[in-house]
Structures are given as structure tokens and as C-alpha cells.
């Protein structure tokens, strides 16, 4: 017996060593995937055709009928199911809170004022590959001599919209004493979101969106530009940096996810944290099982949208109350996970109902919820995942923010595996919708990042 146990221990050690050497061999010989070539695809109906490429001014102007219909639907919403006692937002959007928001929407939310607000910046649409692409384009005013204008593309995600950037636009486009650059901002609606058309056939994934936005920047006359984003905007920015390294001067993201849930370092690091994580990171990244549990609790929407986007789309397109519940729930939990335990979901700590309903209205009046959630299906399709964007190194200067309430916190070691030139990594208080929630913080950080990139190498004006 004793002997058998002894030899068994030996063979376990041998098996362990064998697995380890296979793993090391695999890690050493595996080469990173190369950036794919994304062809310009026709996304409109019918055959590709020559189209009007002019850039047309655009204003939001809905017909009175749309507002009347909205009022009627809000009036006719069936009484909500009473929430369970004391659950706050733990069963999803609490209907007592939802009722308060719907009442505000019906009686206080003044669309004529909000429409004016939403139209405060110059907006345009232009046709790209069969789709009308909508964007805000703000040039800085009163730029002093010697101050360089640098273009930056700001990309939103789901369930956001261009509305997230309204507070940050003035911060970026206003010259500041002592700073030798100022931004010209381009803020597009993603295809299928808000005032941009959705594709009529499958395949509009983040890389295809990147291809379209690069074409947009070309049309606007920008050779080189910065890209910034959170949520899908972060993924699309990363794709831009990978696909067009000669065009992207730097990529700044307020969520650089780094494959945490599937990375071996997350798991080995849970047992031996000091191998991979800094002192300050350990609390936030270990144990990985805590993150996995949180993501499972919060990612049902993802699976639903990735697998049955059109089914959920029917309900959300038909009911403004349902749409508001579905979207605004994310603005509680993703801004602060602890707000699930608050009766008011914490919403007004960081946002006003006007701000939040502006964003809901953009989905409602454009009837874009179904086309928006299809992005999840495209992003998990093989056509996209085969490219393995997560593993393609980003060579352009990269900046990442880690907001304290972001869905997943990323350790520096993981971020550096793909971001080969991570020149800027900062930690802040705040959540998932950083541009919307803390525009001053994010604005300052973008400026700081760009300052660092410019210090790396002064980019002559003519190249921009
Ligand atoms: C909705 O209800 C309000 C208050 O009862 C009423 O004033 C308004 O006319 C109704 N609107 C529509 C379109 O039914």
C-alpha cells in the first residue's frame, strides 16, 4: 500500500510536469494572430450602387404624431406588477421607481426643450456603404495662434448613444491656457443606433463598424486621428487601432477589458496573487470566482441579445415603459453595483431624469432598439470571433482608465499583454458610463493621455 501511494505521487508529479511543459511550449510557440483585412461591404438594400457621398446637415425633428403616439402608449401602459417587499432593484428595475420615472416622462419631460438641447451641436448624415451614418461634428472656436487642432472620434456603446457625450464635448473643444492643442470632435451614432441606419443583412460587427468609421474620417478629410470609447465604443476603438495603426494616433478607452474571465493568470493569480498583481490590484481582481459570479448575475441581457435579439426587440419597440425599464436598469447597476439596494436605484445621484430620458428617447423615436441589440449577435458570430481581436497586439499608444465601478477590473499585467504601448493607466471613482457620469474626470484624462502621446513624438500639423 505504502509503495503504491509513493509511486502514485511520483506519477502525479510527472503528469504535472508534463502538463506544465506542454503549456510553456504552447505559450512560447503561439504567435499572435495578424490583423485581418476588413473589406468595405454594402449594407444597404439591394445591390451595391454609386451613392451620394455629400455630407448633409442634420437636425432631430420628430413629427407631432410620434409624440402623441408616445403619450398614448404611456397613458395606456398596464398597471405594473407590484414589486416584492424590500427588494429594491434586486429583481430588476423596481416598478415603483419605474412609475416615478414614467410619471416624470409624461408630465415634466419637455420634448420641445430637449430636442433643442439635443440639436445644440452641428450634426450631419452621410451615406457610407448603403447606410446613412449620423454624427455630431464640433470644431473648436477661437483657437489661439500656435494651438493645434487634433481630431478625435468618440464612440458610444449599448444602451448608450451620442447623448453620453454632450457634457464632455465643450470640455474637449474649448482651448485652455497653457495647452498647445484642442480637439475637434466627431461623435457618430453606431450603425443601427439612434440616427444611423442599421444594416439590412447579418455581419455588422465591431470590426465592420470600425471600417465604416475610418471611412467616415477619411471623408471628413482626417488622415490621422485619436479614437476614444467605452463599452462597444471601446471594442470598436481597439479594432480601429488594430486595423488602421497608420491612421490612429492613439487609442483611449474608459474600459479596456482584457479577457479576464478566460485568462489563466486570473485563476492562477487567485491562488498566488503576488505573482501577477500589484498590491493595489489584489483586492479588486481576486478571487476571480467573485467576478465570474457578478458577471453571471449581470449578463443575462448579453446572452439574450446575442442569441434572440429580434424577439426581445419586439417587446421593447412596442412599449416605451418596457424600453425605459430595460435601459435604465443598466444605468443603476453599471454605475454602481451597490445601488441595487437603493429604492431610487441611485439614479439621480449622478444623472437627471432629463438626461436619462434623452437617451431613452433616442432609442424610442428612432425605433432602433432591435437593430442596436443585434450587435451582440454579430459580436459573438464566428465571422467576428475568428479574427481574435482580443489577442491581436495594439501597437499604437494606448490609454486605459479603470473606473472603480466598472463591470470588470483589469490588472495591468493583462492589459499590457495586448496593449504593447500602454503609456497611460489611471484609476478613478466612477462607473461604466464615464463620459456621461463624470465628464470632467474623463475629459481631463483624455487631455492628459493626448499630451503624453504628443510628447512621444510631435506630430506635424499637416499630417493630421
Ligand atoms: C394622456 O393622459 C393625460 C392625462 O390623463 C391626458 O391629458 C392626455 O391627453 C393623454 N394623451 C393621450 C395622447 O391620450
Short mmCIF file of C-alpha atoms and ligand atoms in Angstrom, two decimals:
data_model
loop_
_atom_site.label_atom_id
_atom_site.label_comp_id
_atom_site.label_asym_id
_atom_site.label_seq_id
_atom_site.Cartn_x
_atom_site.Cartn_y
_atom_site.Cartn_z
CA UNK A 1 0.00 0.00 0.00
CA UNK A 2 2.68 2.45 1.08
CA UNK A 3 4.68 1.74 -2.04
CA UNK A 4 1.73 2.21 -4.31
CA UNK A 5 0.91 5.58 -2.77
CA UNK A 6 4.52 6.59 -3.21
CA UNK A 7 4.67 5.71 -6.88
CA UNK A 8 1.30 7.34 -7.44
CA UNK A 9 2.64 10.60 -6.00
CA UNK A 10 5.60 10.30 -8.36
CA UNK A 11 3.40 9.78 -11.36
CA UNK A 12 1.24 12.73 -10.36
CA UNK A 13 4.34 14.92 -10.25
CA UNK A 14 5.37 13.58 -13.68
CA UNK A 15 1.93 14.28 -15.12
CA UNK A 16 2.04 17.76 -13.58
CA UNK A 17 5.44 18.45 -15.10
CA UNK A 18 4.26 17.16 -18.46
CA UNK A 19 1.20 19.46 -18.46
CA UNK A 20 3.37 22.38 -17.39
CA UNK A 21 5.89 21.79 -20.18
CA UNK A 22 3.15 21.45 -22.80
CA UNK A 23 1.68 24.73 -21.54
CA UNK A 24 5.06 26.51 -21.60
CA UNK A 25 5.77 25.13 -25.08
CA UNK A 26 2.35 26.31 -26.25
CA UNK A 27 2.84 29.79 -24.79
CA UNK A 28 6.32 30.12 -26.32
CA UNK A 29 5.42 28.94 -29.80
CA UNK A 30 1.99 30.52 -30.15
CA UNK A 31 2.11 33.58 -32.36
CA UNK A 32 -0.37 36.39 -32.05
CA UNK A 33 -2.99 36.49 -34.81
CA UNK A 34 -2.47 39.10 -37.50
CA UNK A 35 -4.84 41.97 -38.13
CA UNK A 36 -7.44 40.89 -40.70
CA UNK A 37 -8.29 42.86 -43.78
CA UNK A 38 -11.84 44.19 -43.46
CA UNK A 39 -13.34 44.83 -46.89
CA UNK A 40 -15.86 47.59 -47.43
CA UNK A 41 -19.24 45.81 -47.51
CA UNK A 42 -22.54 47.07 -48.88
CA UNK A 43 -25.03 47.19 -46.00
CA UNK A 44 -28.00 48.81 -47.72
CA UNK A 45 -30.78 47.01 -49.50
CA UNK A 46 -30.22 45.63 -52.99
CA UNK A 47 -27.02 45.55 -54.97
CA UNK A 48 -24.11 47.91 -54.23
CA UNK A 49 -24.62 51.15 -56.10
CA UNK A 50 -22.98 54.50 -56.53
CA UNK A 51 -24.34 56.78 -53.86
CA UNK A 52 -24.47 60.43 -52.92
CA UNK A 53 -21.45 60.96 -50.71
CA UNK A 54 -22.21 64.51 -49.67
CA UNK A 55 -22.25 65.43 -46.01
CA UNK A 56 -25.70 66.73 -45.22
CA UNK A 57 -26.60 68.85 -42.18
CA UNK A 58 -28.98 67.04 -39.87
CA UNK A 59 -31.35 68.11 -37.13
CA UNK A 60 -33.56 65.99 -34.92
CA UNK A 61 -37.12 66.91 -35.82
CA UNK A 62 -39.82 64.43 -34.93
CA UNK A 63 -43.38 64.81 -36.07
CA UNK A 64 -46.14 65.62 -33.54
CA UNK A 65 -47.61 62.21 -34.34
CA UNK A 66 -44.62 60.46 -32.76
CA UNK A 67 -45.06 62.37 -29.51
CA UNK A 68 -48.82 61.79 -29.48
CA UNK A 69 -48.30 58.09 -30.01
CA UNK A 70 -45.76 58.03 -27.17
CA UNK A 71 -48.17 59.82 -24.83
CA UNK A 72 -50.92 57.40 -25.75
CA UNK A 73 -48.74 54.38 -25.11
CA UNK A 74 -47.51 55.76 -21.80
CA UNK A 75 -51.13 56.51 -20.83
CA UNK A 76 -52.21 53.00 -21.77
CA UNK A 77 -49.40 51.12 -20.05
CA UNK A 78 -50.98 48.36 -17.96
CA UNK A 79 -50.53 48.82 -14.22
CA UNK A 80 -47.12 47.44 -13.32
CA UNK A 81 -46.68 44.31 -11.26
CA UNK A 82 -46.18 45.31 -7.61
CA UNK A 83 -42.56 44.68 -6.64
CA UNK A 84 -41.78 42.27 -3.83
CA UNK A 85 -41.29 43.87 -0.46
CA UNK A 86 -37.89 45.32 0.28
CA UNK A 87 -36.11 44.09 -2.86
CA UNK A 88 -35.30 47.50 -4.32
CA UNK A 89 -33.56 46.80 -7.67
CA UNK A 90 -32.57 43.22 -6.90
CA UNK A 91 -35.26 41.68 -9.10
CA UNK A 92 -34.52 44.08 -11.93
CA UNK A 93 -35.95 47.55 -12.29
CA UNK A 94 -38.27 48.19 -9.36
CA UNK A 95 -41.67 49.15 -10.73
CA UNK A 96 -42.24 51.79 -8.02
CA UNK A 97 -39.14 53.57 -9.28
CA UNK A 98 -40.18 52.96 -12.86
CA UNK A 99 -43.60 54.50 -12.18
CA UNK A 100 -41.92 57.64 -10.84
CA UNK A 101 -39.80 57.90 -13.98
CA UNK A 102 -42.78 57.29 -16.29
CA UNK A 103 -44.78 59.98 -14.47
CA UNK A 104 -41.88 62.36 -14.96
CA UNK A 105 -41.69 61.41 -18.61
CA UNK A 106 -45.42 62.05 -19.11
CA UNK A 107 -45.74 65.29 -17.17
CA UNK A 108 -42.37 67.03 -16.79
CA UNK A 109 -40.10 65.88 -19.59
CA UNK A 110 -40.46 68.63 -22.15
CA UNK A 111 -39.51 67.28 -25.54
CA UNK A 112 -39.51 70.61 -27.35
CA UNK A 113 -36.84 71.84 -24.93
CA UNK A 114 -34.96 68.55 -25.01
CA UNK A 115 -34.97 68.48 -28.79
CA UNK A 116 -33.48 71.96 -28.79
CA UNK A 117 -30.85 70.77 -26.33
CA UNK A 118 -30.04 67.73 -28.46
CA UNK A 119 -29.71 69.94 -31.52
CA UNK A 120 -27.22 72.33 -29.92
CA UNK A 121 -24.23 70.87 -31.79
CA UNK A 122 -23.81 70.67 -35.57
CA UNK A 123 -24.97 67.25 -36.76
CA UNK A 124 -24.68 65.60 -40.14
CA UNK A 125 -25.50 62.47 -42.04
CA UNK A 126 -23.63 60.96 -44.92
CA UNK A 127 -24.08 57.73 -46.82
CA UNK A 128 -21.44 55.08 -46.33
CA UNK A 129 -21.78 51.65 -47.92
CA UNK A 130 -25.52 51.89 -48.23
CA UNK A 131 -26.27 53.38 -44.81
CA UNK A 132 -26.96 56.88 -43.53
CA UNK A 133 -24.38 57.47 -40.83
CA UNK A 134 -25.21 60.19 -38.32
CA UNK A 135 -22.58 62.17 -36.44
CA UNK A 136 -22.02 65.26 -34.33
CA UNK A 137 -19.09 67.33 -35.52
CA UNK A 138 -17.85 70.17 -33.32
CA UNK A 139 -14.88 72.33 -34.26
CA UNK A 140 -13.20 74.37 -31.55
CA UNK A 141 -13.91 78.10 -31.55
CA UNK A 142 -11.46 80.96 -31.04
CA UNK A 143 -8.35 78.86 -31.30
CA UNK A 144 -5.31 80.99 -30.36
CA UNK A 145 -2.25 81.04 -32.65
CA UNK A 146 0.07 78.13 -32.10
CA UNK A 147 -2.64 75.86 -30.72
CA UNK A 148 -3.02 72.73 -32.79
CA UNK A 149 -6.42 71.24 -33.56
CA UNK A 150 -6.47 67.45 -33.16
CA UNK A 151 -9.36 65.27 -34.33
CA UNK A 152 -10.86 62.71 -32.00
CA UNK A 153 -13.55 60.15 -32.66
CA UNK A 154 -15.77 59.48 -29.62
CA UNK A 155 -17.67 56.18 -29.70
CA UNK A 156 -20.61 55.20 -27.52
CA UNK A 157 -21.93 51.72 -26.73
CA UNK A 158 -25.10 49.99 -25.61
CA UNK A 159 -27.51 51.08 -24.12
CA UNK A 160 -25.99 54.47 -24.69
CA UNK A 161 -25.98 56.92 -27.55
CA UNK A 162 -24.33 60.13 -28.67
CA UNK A 163 -26.20 61.69 -25.72
CA UNK A 164 -23.50 60.39 -23.39
CA UNK A 165 -21.01 62.86 -24.84
CA UNK A 166 -22.95 66.14 -24.70
CA UNK A 167 -21.32 67.27 -21.44
CA UNK A 168 -17.79 66.29 -22.46
CA UNK A 169 -17.85 67.93 -25.92
CA UNK A 170 -17.37 71.50 -24.62
CA UNK A 171 -14.57 70.32 -22.31
CA UNK A 172 -12.67 68.88 -25.25
CA UNK A 173 -13.36 71.63 -27.78
CA UNK A 174 -12.55 74.62 -25.58
CA UNK A 175 -8.94 75.86 -25.72
CA UNK A 176 -7.20 76.09 -22.38
CA UNK A 177 -4.41 78.46 -21.39
CA UNK A 178 -1.06 76.72 -21.43
CA UNK A 179 -2.24 73.78 -23.56
CA UNK A 180 -0.94 73.70 -27.13
CA UNK A 181 -3.75 71.57 -28.55
CA UNK A 182 -7.52 71.45 -28.60
CA UNK A 183 -9.93 68.87 -30.01
CA UNK A 184 -12.20 68.76 -32.99
CA UNK A 185 -14.70 66.06 -32.03
CA UNK A 186 -16.61 63.63 -34.23
CA UNK A 187 -19.30 61.67 -32.39
CA UNK A 188 -21.12 59.17 -34.62
CA UNK A 189 -24.14 57.05 -33.83
CA UNK A 190 -23.15 53.40 -34.30
CA UNK A 191 -24.83 51.77 -37.32
CA UNK A 192 -28.24 50.59 -36.11
CA UNK A 193 -28.21 53.05 -33.21
CA UNK A 194 -30.08 56.33 -32.98
CA UNK A 195 -29.98 58.28 -36.21
CA UNK A 196 -27.64 55.94 -38.10
CA UNK A 197 -29.27 53.30 -40.27
CA UNK A 198 -28.96 49.65 -39.35
CA UNK A 199 -27.60 47.04 -41.75
CA UNK A 200 -30.17 45.06 -43.73
CA UNK A 201 -28.18 41.81 -43.61
CA UNK A 202 -26.11 39.97 -41.00
CA UNK A 203 -22.50 40.81 -40.32
CA UNK A 204 -22.36 44.34 -38.91
CA UNK A 205 -19.87 43.53 -36.16
CA UNK A 206 -17.46 45.86 -34.31
CA UNK A 207 -14.73 45.47 -36.99
CA UNK A 208 -17.20 46.41 -39.73
CA UNK A 209 -18.21 49.42 -37.68
CA UNK A 210 -14.55 50.35 -37.32
CA UNK A 211 -14.19 50.11 -41.09
CA UNK A 212 -17.18 52.43 -41.56
CA UNK A 213 -15.92 55.00 -39.05
CA UNK A 214 -12.49 55.02 -40.63
CA UNK A 215 -14.21 55.67 -43.97
CA UNK A 216 -16.15 58.49 -42.29
CA UNK A 217 -12.94 60.08 -41.00
CA UNK A 218 -11.42 59.79 -44.48
CA UNK A 219 -14.44 61.50 -45.96
CA UNK A 220 -14.12 64.30 -43.42
CA UNK A 221 -10.52 64.79 -44.52
CA UNK A 222 -8.72 63.45 -41.46
CA UNK A 223 -5.68 61.39 -42.20
CA UNK A 224 -4.69 60.72 -38.58
CA UNK A 225 -6.92 60.92 -35.53
CA UNK A 226 -7.48 59.71 -31.99
CA UNK A 227 -10.14 57.18 -31.04
CA UNK A 228 -11.91 57.04 -27.69
CA UNK A 229 -14.69 54.89 -26.30
CA UNK A 230 -16.29 52.82 -23.58
CA UNK A 231 -18.47 49.71 -23.84
CA UNK A 232 -18.80 48.75 -27.56
CA UNK A 233 -17.11 52.07 -28.32
CA UNK A 234 -14.09 50.67 -26.53
CA UNK A 235 -14.11 47.48 -28.59
CA UNK A 236 -14.56 49.40 -31.84
CA UNK A 237 -11.73 51.77 -30.88
CA UNK A 238 -9.48 48.79 -30.22
CA UNK A 239 -10.45 47.35 -33.61
CA UNK A 240 -9.64 50.69 -35.25
CA UNK A 241 -6.21 50.72 -33.63
CA UNK A 242 -5.53 47.18 -34.81
CA UNK A 243 -6.90 47.60 -38.33
CA UNK A 244 -5.57 51.08 -39.07
CA UNK A 245 -2.42 51.65 -37.00
CA UNK A 246 -1.24 54.26 -39.51
CA UNK A 247 -4.40 56.29 -39.02
CA UNK A 248 -4.91 56.09 -35.26
CA UNK A 249 -2.53 58.40 -33.38
CA UNK A 250 -3.60 57.00 -30.04
CA UNK A 251 -6.46 54.99 -28.56
CA UNK A 252 -8.02 55.97 -25.24
CA UNK A 253 -10.56 53.73 -23.60
CA UNK A 254 -12.50 54.04 -20.39
CA UNK A 255 -12.85 50.29 -20.31
CA UNK A 256 -10.02 48.17 -21.67
CA UNK A 257 -11.25 44.68 -20.94
CA UNK A 258 -8.53 42.09 -21.31
CA UNK A 259 -10.17 38.69 -21.46
CA UNK A 260 -10.12 38.43 -17.64
CA UNK A 261 -12.74 35.69 -17.35
CA UNK A 262 -10.85 33.35 -19.66
CA UNK A 263 -7.25 34.19 -18.85
CA UNK A 264 -5.20 31.63 -16.95
CA UNK A 265 -3.49 34.39 -14.97
CA UNK A 266 -6.84 35.33 -13.45
CA UNK A 267 -7.15 31.83 -11.99
CA UNK A 268 -3.54 31.15 -11.02
CA UNK A 269 -3.45 34.72 -9.71
CA UNK A 270 -6.43 33.99 -7.47
CA UNK A 271 -4.26 31.46 -5.64
CA UNK A 272 -0.92 33.28 -5.87
CA UNK A 273 -1.91 36.95 -6.30
CA UNK A 274 1.51 38.47 -5.85
CA UNK A 275 2.78 36.57 -8.91
CA UNK A 276 0.83 38.83 -11.26
CA UNK A 277 -0.95 41.61 -9.43
CA UNK A 278 0.20 44.74 -7.67
CA UNK A 279 -0.73 45.34 -4.03
CA UNK A 280 -3.39 47.84 -5.05
CA UNK A 281 -4.94 45.45 -7.60
CA UNK A 282 -5.24 42.33 -5.48
CA UNK A 283 -8.49 43.26 -3.73
CA UNK A 284 -10.19 44.08 -6.99
CA UNK A 285 -9.12 41.12 -9.12
CA UNK A 286 -9.25 38.23 -6.66
CA UNK A 287 -10.81 35.85 -6.32
CA UNK A 288 -11.82 35.61 -9.98
CA UNK A 289 -14.81 33.50 -8.89
CA UNK A 290 -16.31 36.66 -7.35
CA UNK A 291 -16.06 38.43 -10.72
CA UNK A 292 -17.48 35.41 -12.55
CA UNK A 293 -20.41 35.31 -10.12
CA UNK A 294 -21.09 39.02 -10.61
CA UNK A 295 -20.89 38.73 -14.39
CA UNK A 296 -23.27 35.76 -14.39
CA UNK A 297 -25.77 37.77 -12.37
CA UNK A 298 -25.49 40.79 -14.62
CA UNK A 299 -25.02 39.36 -18.10
CA UNK A 300 -28.36 37.70 -18.84
CA UNK A 301 -29.17 40.56 -21.20
CA UNK A 302 -25.99 39.78 -23.14
CA UNK A 303 -26.91 36.18 -23.78
CA UNK A 304 -30.45 37.17 -24.72
CA UNK A 305 -29.35 39.88 -27.13
CA UNK A 306 -26.63 37.72 -28.62
CA UNK A 307 -28.97 34.82 -29.25
CA UNK A 308 -32.51 36.25 -29.73
CA UNK A 309 -32.16 39.98 -30.42
CA UNK A 310 -35.26 40.20 -32.59
CA UNK A 311 -37.51 38.53 -30.01
CA UNK A 312 -36.69 40.90 -27.17
CA UNK A 313 -36.73 43.70 -29.73
CA UNK A 314 -40.46 43.22 -30.39
CA UNK A 315 -41.43 43.92 -26.78
CA UNK A 316 -39.06 46.83 -26.31
CA UNK A 317 -40.09 48.51 -29.55
CA UNK A 318 -43.75 48.33 -28.61
CA UNK A 319 -43.63 49.60 -25.06
CA UNK A 320 -41.91 52.81 -24.04
CA UNK A 321 -42.26 51.82 -20.36
CA UNK A 322 -40.61 48.47 -21.09
CA UNK A 323 -37.86 50.17 -23.04
CA UNK A 324 -37.19 52.63 -20.21
CA UNK A 325 -37.09 49.82 -17.63
CA UNK A 326 -34.73 47.75 -19.75
CA UNK A 327 -32.33 50.60 -20.48
CA UNK A 328 -32.39 52.44 -17.17
CA UNK A 329 -31.79 49.34 -15.10
CA UNK A 330 -28.32 49.34 -16.65
CA UNK A 331 -27.73 52.93 -15.59
CA UNK A 332 -28.21 51.91 -11.96
CA UNK A 333 -26.23 48.67 -11.74
CA UNK A 334 -23.47 49.66 -14.14
CA UNK A 335 -22.88 52.98 -12.48
CA UNK A 336 -22.70 51.39 -9.05
CA UNK A 337 -23.49 47.76 -8.28
CA UNK A 338 -24.50 48.65 -4.70
CA UNK A 339 -27.33 50.83 -5.95
CA UNK A 340 -29.38 47.70 -6.43
CA UNK A 341 -30.13 48.09 -2.76
CA UNK A 342 -31.48 51.63 -3.05
CA UNK A 343 -35.18 52.38 -3.57
CA UNK A 344 -34.34 55.04 -6.17
CA UNK A 345 -31.56 52.97 -7.76
CA UNK A 346 -29.16 55.84 -7.07
CA UNK A 347 -30.01 57.22 -10.49
CA UNK A 348 -30.30 60.87 -9.51
CA UNK A 349 -27.02 60.81 -7.64
CA UNK A 350 -25.25 61.10 -10.95
CA UNK A 351 -27.86 61.85 -13.61
CA UNK A 352 -31.04 63.83 -14.02
CA UNK A 353 -34.20 62.19 -15.32
CA UNK A 354 -33.96 64.55 -18.30
CA UNK A 355 -30.51 63.23 -19.19
CA UNK A 356 -31.58 59.62 -18.79
CA UNK A 357 -34.80 60.07 -20.75
CA UNK A 358 -32.95 61.88 -23.56
CA UNK A 359 -31.05 58.65 -24.08
CA UNK A 360 -34.21 56.53 -23.91
CA UNK A 361 -35.92 58.92 -26.34
CA UNK A 362 -33.13 58.49 -28.88
CA UNK A 363 -33.86 54.75 -28.91
CA UNK A 364 -37.62 55.32 -28.92
CA UNK A 365 -38.04 57.92 -31.65
CA UNK A 366 -35.62 56.14 -33.98
CA UNK A 367 -37.16 52.71 -33.22
CA UNK A 368 -33.61 51.42 -33.04
CA UNK A 369 -33.64 49.07 -30.05
CA UNK A 370 -33.79 45.88 -32.16
CA UNK A 371 -31.05 46.94 -34.56
CA UNK A 372 -28.94 48.07 -31.57
CA UNK A 373 -29.12 44.76 -29.70
CA UNK A 374 -28.25 42.78 -32.84
CA UNK A 375 -24.68 43.98 -32.35
CA UNK A 376 -24.34 41.33 -29.62
CA UNK A 377 -25.23 38.57 -32.05
CA UNK A 378 -22.74 39.90 -34.59
CA UNK A 379 -20.01 40.19 -31.98
CA UNK A 380 -20.27 36.53 -30.96
CA UNK A 381 -20.58 35.29 -34.55
CA UNK A 382 -17.74 33.20 -35.91
CA UNK A 383 -17.18 35.73 -38.67
CA UNK A 384 -16.05 38.11 -35.94
CA UNK A 385 -14.57 35.86 -33.26
CA UNK A 386 -12.36 34.11 -35.83
CA UNK A 387 -10.39 37.34 -36.11
CA UNK A 388 -9.44 37.01 -32.40
CA UNK A 389 -9.22 40.74 -31.90
CA UNK A 390 -8.68 40.16 -28.16
CA UNK A 391 -5.31 38.63 -28.93
CA UNK A 392 -4.07 40.98 -31.65
CA UNK A 393 -1.48 43.34 -30.20
CA UNK A 394 -2.34 47.04 -30.16
CA UNK A 395 0.85 48.80 -31.20
CA UNK A 396 -0.35 52.40 -31.23
CA UNK A 397 -0.06 54.40 -27.98
CA UNK A 398 -2.88 53.27 -25.72
CA UNK A 399 -4.50 54.71 -22.63
CA UNK A 400 -6.86 52.91 -20.27
CA UNK A 401 -8.98 54.09 -17.37
CA UNK A 402 -10.05 51.81 -14.60
CA UNK A 403 -13.22 53.19 -13.07
CA UNK A 404 -13.94 51.81 -9.63
CA UNK A 405 -17.42 50.54 -10.51
CA UNK A 406 -16.64 49.21 -13.96
CA UNK A 407 -18.08 45.75 -14.62
CA UNK A 408 -14.66 44.11 -14.65
CA UNK A 409 -11.46 45.49 -13.23
CA UNK A 410 -8.35 44.71 -15.29
CA UNK A 411 -4.93 44.01 -13.89
CA UNK A 412 -2.05 45.86 -15.52
CA UNK A 413 -0.29 42.64 -16.49
CA UNK A 414 -3.29 41.54 -18.58
CA UNK A 415 -3.72 44.98 -20.14
CA UNK A 416 -0.07 45.03 -21.18
CA UNK A 417 -0.26 41.67 -22.90
CA UNK A 418 -2.24 43.14 -25.77
CA UNK A 419 -1.64 46.86 -25.36
CA UNK A 420 2.04 46.79 -26.29
CA UNK A 421 2.36 50.53 -25.92
CA UNK A 422 0.25 51.23 -22.83
CA UNK A 423 1.52 54.68 -21.93
CA UNK A 424 -1.33 55.71 -19.66
CA UNK A 425 -3.25 53.80 -16.99
CA UNK A 426 -5.34 55.65 -14.44
CA UNK A 427 -7.80 54.75 -11.69
CA UNK A 428 -10.87 56.82 -10.85
CA UNK A 429 -14.08 56.71 -8.89
CA UNK A 430 -17.00 56.13 -11.23
CA UNK A 431 -18.83 53.60 -13.32
CA UNK A 432 -19.43 52.26 -16.78
CA UNK A 433 -20.85 55.41 -18.40
CA UNK A 434 -17.86 57.61 -17.59
CA UNK A 435 -18.39 60.29 -20.24
CA UNK A 436 -21.98 60.74 -19.07
CA UNK A 437 -21.35 60.37 -15.34
CA UNK A 438 -18.05 62.17 -14.79
CA UNK A 439 -17.35 64.24 -17.93
CA UNK A 440 -14.77 66.46 -16.20
CA UNK A 441 -12.77 63.48 -14.98
CA UNK A 442 -12.85 61.70 -18.33
CA UNK A 443 -12.24 64.92 -20.28
CA UNK A 444 -9.15 65.76 -18.22
CA UNK A 445 -7.89 62.23 -18.58
CA UNK A 446 -8.26 62.22 -22.37
CA UNK A 447 -6.35 65.51 -22.48
CA UNK A 448 -3.62 64.05 -20.26
CA UNK A 449 -3.34 60.98 -22.47
CA UNK A 450 -3.07 63.02 -25.65
CA UNK A 451 -0.46 65.23 -24.02
CA UNK A 452 1.62 62.10 -23.33
CA UNK A 453 1.22 60.84 -26.90
CA UNK A 454 2.29 64.22 -28.25
CA UNK A 455 5.34 64.19 -26.02
CA UNK A 456 6.32 60.85 -27.52
CA UNK A 457 6.68 62.48 -30.89
CA UNK A 458 5.45 65.82 -32.09
CA UNK A 459 3.09 65.16 -34.95
CA UNK A 460 3.31 67.90 -37.57
CA UNK A 461 0.04 69.62 -38.26
CA UNK A 462 -0.01 68.79 -41.95
CA UNK A 463 -0.22 65.10 -41.25
CA UNK A 464 -3.50 65.39 -39.37
C1 LIG B 1 -52.68 61.09 -21.67
O1 LIG B 1 -53.22 61.32 -20.38
C2 LIG B 1 -53.22 62.69 -20.00
C3 LIG B 1 -53.65 62.77 -18.53
O2 LIG B 1 -54.70 61.92 -18.27
C4 LIG B 1 -54.12 63.48 -20.93
O3 LIG B 1 -54.12 64.84 -20.58
C5 LIG B 1 -53.61 63.31 -22.36
O4 LIG B 1 -54.48 63.93 -23.28
C6 LIG B 1 -53.47 61.85 -22.72
N1 LIG B 1 -52.79 61.77 -24.02
C7 LIG B 1 -53.16 60.94 -24.98
C8 LIG B 1 -52.46 61.07 -26.29
O5 LIG B 1 -54.02 60.10 -24.84
#
